[in-house]
Tab-separated table of C-alpha atoms in Angstrom:
chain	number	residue	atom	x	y	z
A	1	UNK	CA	-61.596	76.942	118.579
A	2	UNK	CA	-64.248	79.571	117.113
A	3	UNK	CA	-62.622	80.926	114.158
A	4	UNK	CA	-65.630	84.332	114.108
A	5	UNK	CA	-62.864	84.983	116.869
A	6	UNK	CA	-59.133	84.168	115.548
A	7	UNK	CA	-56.995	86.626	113.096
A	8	UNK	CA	-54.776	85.592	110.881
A	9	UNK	CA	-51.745	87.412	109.841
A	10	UNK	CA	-50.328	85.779	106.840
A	11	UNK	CA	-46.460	86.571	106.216
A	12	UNK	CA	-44.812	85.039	103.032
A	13	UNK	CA	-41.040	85.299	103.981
A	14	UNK	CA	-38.803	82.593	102.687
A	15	UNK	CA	-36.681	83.157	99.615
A	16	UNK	CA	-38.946	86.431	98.858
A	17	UNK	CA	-37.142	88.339	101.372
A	18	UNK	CA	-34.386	86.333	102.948
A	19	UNK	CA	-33.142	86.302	99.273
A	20	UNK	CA	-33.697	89.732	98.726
A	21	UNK	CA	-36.121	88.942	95.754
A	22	UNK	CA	-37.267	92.064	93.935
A	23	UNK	CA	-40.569	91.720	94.485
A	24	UNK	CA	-40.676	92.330	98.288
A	25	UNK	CA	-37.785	95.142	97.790
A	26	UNK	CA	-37.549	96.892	101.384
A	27	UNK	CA	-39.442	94.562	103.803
A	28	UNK	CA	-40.971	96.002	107.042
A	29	UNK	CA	-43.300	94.832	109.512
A	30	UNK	CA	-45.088	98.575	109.740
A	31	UNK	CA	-47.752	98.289	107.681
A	32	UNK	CA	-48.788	94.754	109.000
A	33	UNK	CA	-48.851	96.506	112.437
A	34	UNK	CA	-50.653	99.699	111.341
A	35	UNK	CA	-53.402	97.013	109.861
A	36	UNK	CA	-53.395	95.434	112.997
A	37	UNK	CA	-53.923	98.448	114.793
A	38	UNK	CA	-56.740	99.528	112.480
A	39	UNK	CA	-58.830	96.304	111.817
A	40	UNK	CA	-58.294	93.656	114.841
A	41	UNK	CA	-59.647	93.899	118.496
A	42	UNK	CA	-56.880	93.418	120.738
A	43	UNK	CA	-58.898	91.087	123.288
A	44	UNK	CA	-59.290	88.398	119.808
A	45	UNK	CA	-56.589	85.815	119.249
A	46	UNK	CA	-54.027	86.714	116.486
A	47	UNK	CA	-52.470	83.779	114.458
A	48	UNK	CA	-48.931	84.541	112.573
A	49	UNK	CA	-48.765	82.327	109.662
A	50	UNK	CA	-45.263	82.229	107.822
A	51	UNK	CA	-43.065	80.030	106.141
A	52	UNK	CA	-39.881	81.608	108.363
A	53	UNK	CA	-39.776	81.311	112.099
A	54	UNK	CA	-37.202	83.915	112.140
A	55	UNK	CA	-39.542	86.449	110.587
A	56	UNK	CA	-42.700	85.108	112.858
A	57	UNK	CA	-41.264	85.797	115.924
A	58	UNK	CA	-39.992	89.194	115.190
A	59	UNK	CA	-43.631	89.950	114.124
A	60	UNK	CA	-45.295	88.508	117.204
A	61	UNK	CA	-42.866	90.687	119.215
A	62	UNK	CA	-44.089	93.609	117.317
A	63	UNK	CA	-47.485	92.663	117.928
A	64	UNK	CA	-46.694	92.031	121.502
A	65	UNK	CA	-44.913	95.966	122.082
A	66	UNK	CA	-48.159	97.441	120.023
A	67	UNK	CA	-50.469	95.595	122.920
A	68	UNK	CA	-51.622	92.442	121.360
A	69	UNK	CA	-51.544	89.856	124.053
A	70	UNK	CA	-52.841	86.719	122.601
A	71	UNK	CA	-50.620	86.142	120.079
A	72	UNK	CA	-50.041	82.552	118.475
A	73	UNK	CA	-47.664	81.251	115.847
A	74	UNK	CA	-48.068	78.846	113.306
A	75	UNK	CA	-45.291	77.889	111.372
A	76	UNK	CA	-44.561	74.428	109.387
A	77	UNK	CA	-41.833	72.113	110.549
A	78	UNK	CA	-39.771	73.093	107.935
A	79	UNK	CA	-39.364	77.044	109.061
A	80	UNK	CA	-38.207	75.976	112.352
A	81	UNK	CA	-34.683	75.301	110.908
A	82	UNK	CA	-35.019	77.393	107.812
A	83	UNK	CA	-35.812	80.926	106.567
A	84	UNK	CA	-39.053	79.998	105.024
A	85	UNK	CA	-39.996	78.124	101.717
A	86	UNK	CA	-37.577	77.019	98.801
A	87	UNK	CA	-39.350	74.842	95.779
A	88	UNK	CA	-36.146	73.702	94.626
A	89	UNK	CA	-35.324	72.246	98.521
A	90	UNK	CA	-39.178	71.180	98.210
A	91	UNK	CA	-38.195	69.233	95.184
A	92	UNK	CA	-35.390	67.023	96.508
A	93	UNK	CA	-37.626	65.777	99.591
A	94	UNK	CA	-38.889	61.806	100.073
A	95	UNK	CA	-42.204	62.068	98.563
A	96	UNK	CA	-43.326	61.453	102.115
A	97	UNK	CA	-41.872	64.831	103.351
A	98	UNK	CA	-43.597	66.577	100.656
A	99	UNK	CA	-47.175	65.377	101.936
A	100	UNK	CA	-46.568	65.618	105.419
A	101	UNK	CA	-45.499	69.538	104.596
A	102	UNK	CA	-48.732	70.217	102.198
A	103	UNK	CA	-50.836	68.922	104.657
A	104	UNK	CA	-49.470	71.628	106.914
A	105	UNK	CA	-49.686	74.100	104.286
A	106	UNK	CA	-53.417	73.062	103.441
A	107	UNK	CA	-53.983	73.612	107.663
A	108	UNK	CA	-52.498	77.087	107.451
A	109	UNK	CA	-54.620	78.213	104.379
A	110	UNK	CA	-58.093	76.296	106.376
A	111	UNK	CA	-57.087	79.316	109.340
A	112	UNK	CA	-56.625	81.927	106.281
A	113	UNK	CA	-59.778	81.158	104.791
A	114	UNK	CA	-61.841	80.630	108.236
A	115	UNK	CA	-60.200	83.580	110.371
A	116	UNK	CA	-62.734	86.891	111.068
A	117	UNK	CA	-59.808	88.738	109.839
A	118	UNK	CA	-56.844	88.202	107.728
A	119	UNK	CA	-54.069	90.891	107.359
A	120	UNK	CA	-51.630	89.818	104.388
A	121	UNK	CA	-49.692	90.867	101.163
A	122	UNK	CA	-51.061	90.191	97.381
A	123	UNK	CA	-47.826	89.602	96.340
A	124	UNK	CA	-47.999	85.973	97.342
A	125	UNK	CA	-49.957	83.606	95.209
A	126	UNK	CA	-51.647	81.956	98.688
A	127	UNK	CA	-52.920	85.097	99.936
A	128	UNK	CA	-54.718	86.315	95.857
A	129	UNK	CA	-56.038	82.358	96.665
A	130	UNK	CA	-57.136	83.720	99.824
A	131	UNK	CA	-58.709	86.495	98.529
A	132	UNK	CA	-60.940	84.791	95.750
A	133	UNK	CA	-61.631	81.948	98.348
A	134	UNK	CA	-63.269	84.339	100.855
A	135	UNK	CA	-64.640	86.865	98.587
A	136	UNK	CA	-62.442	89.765	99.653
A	137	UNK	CA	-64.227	89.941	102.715
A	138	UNK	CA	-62.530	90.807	105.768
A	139	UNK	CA	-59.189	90.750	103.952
A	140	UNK	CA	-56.770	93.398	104.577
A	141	UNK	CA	-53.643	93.906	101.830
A	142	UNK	CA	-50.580	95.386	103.747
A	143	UNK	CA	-50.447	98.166	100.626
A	144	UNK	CA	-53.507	100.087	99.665
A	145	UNK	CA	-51.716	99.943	95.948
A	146	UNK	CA	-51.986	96.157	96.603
A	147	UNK	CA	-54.045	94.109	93.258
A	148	UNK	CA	-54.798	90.685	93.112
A	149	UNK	CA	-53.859	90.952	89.767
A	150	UNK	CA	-49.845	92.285	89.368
C-alpha cells in the first residue's frame, strides 16, 4: 500500500472513556469529523485505529454519513471482544499474548507514523509519541487547546 495516500485516525477508547476516566470527560466523535472534513481528501483511504471495536465502528459510520467512502478499520484482537485497552487485564496474559498484542500495537503506530495524515487526541501517550516521531507534521489534535505537554 502507498502510505503518501492512507489517513490515519487514531482513537484511544478503552478504559479512558468506557470507564468514564476524567480525562476524556464528555467524549464525541465531532471534532474528529470536523478534522476530517477539513484536512483529508475524501477519494484517500482513511484508517480507524482504536483499541475498542465498539467505538471504531461508530466512527467509521460517521465517516461513512459525512461522505468518506474508503474507510478501513484496524483494531487489535483484543478490542474485538472488549472495549479497548486495560494494563491490569494486559498484566495477567501468557507472556505469549502480551507479544503477539505489542506486535499489533507496534503495526498500528508503523500506519500512525507513515500515514499523509493523522487526525488524533494528545491526551494519549501514543499519539504525543506520534507527534515527536513525525515532527508534528501533518498531525491534526482533535482540540486546538490540545499540548503535547498536559
Amino acid at each position: 500500500f502507498n502510505t503518501n495516500q492512507m489517513n490515519v485516525i487514531h482513537v484511544r477508547a478503552g478504559v479512558k472513556i468506557h470507564n468514564q476516566d476524567p480525562e476524556i470527560s464528555n467524549f464525541s466523535f465531532q471534532p474528529y469529523i470536523r478534522l476530517c472534513n477539513l484536512y483529508l481528501p475524501k477519494n484517500q483511504e482513511v484508517f480507524v485505529i482504536s483499541d475498542s471495536l465498539k467505538t471504531a465502528l461508530a466512527l467509521q459510520t460517521k465517516l461513512f454519513e459525512n461522505n468518506f467512502l474508503d474507510v478501513n478499520i484496524k483494531v487489535p484482537e483484543t478490542a474485538i471482544h472488549t472495549f479497548g485497552y486495560d494494563q491490569s487485564s494486559f498484566n495477567k496474559m501468557p507472556t505469549r499474548l502480551k507479544v503477539s498484542y505489542t506486535k499489533m500495537f507496534l503495526k498500528d503506530f508503523f500506519f500512525m507514523l507513515s500515514a499523509n495524515h493523522l487526525i488524533c487526541d494528545y491526551r494519549s501517550c501514543v499519539a504525543r509519541v506520534a507527534y515527536l516521531l513525525r515532527d508534528g507534521l501533518n498531525i491534526y489534535p482533535i482540540n486546538s487547546n490540545n499540548s503535547i505537554i498536559q
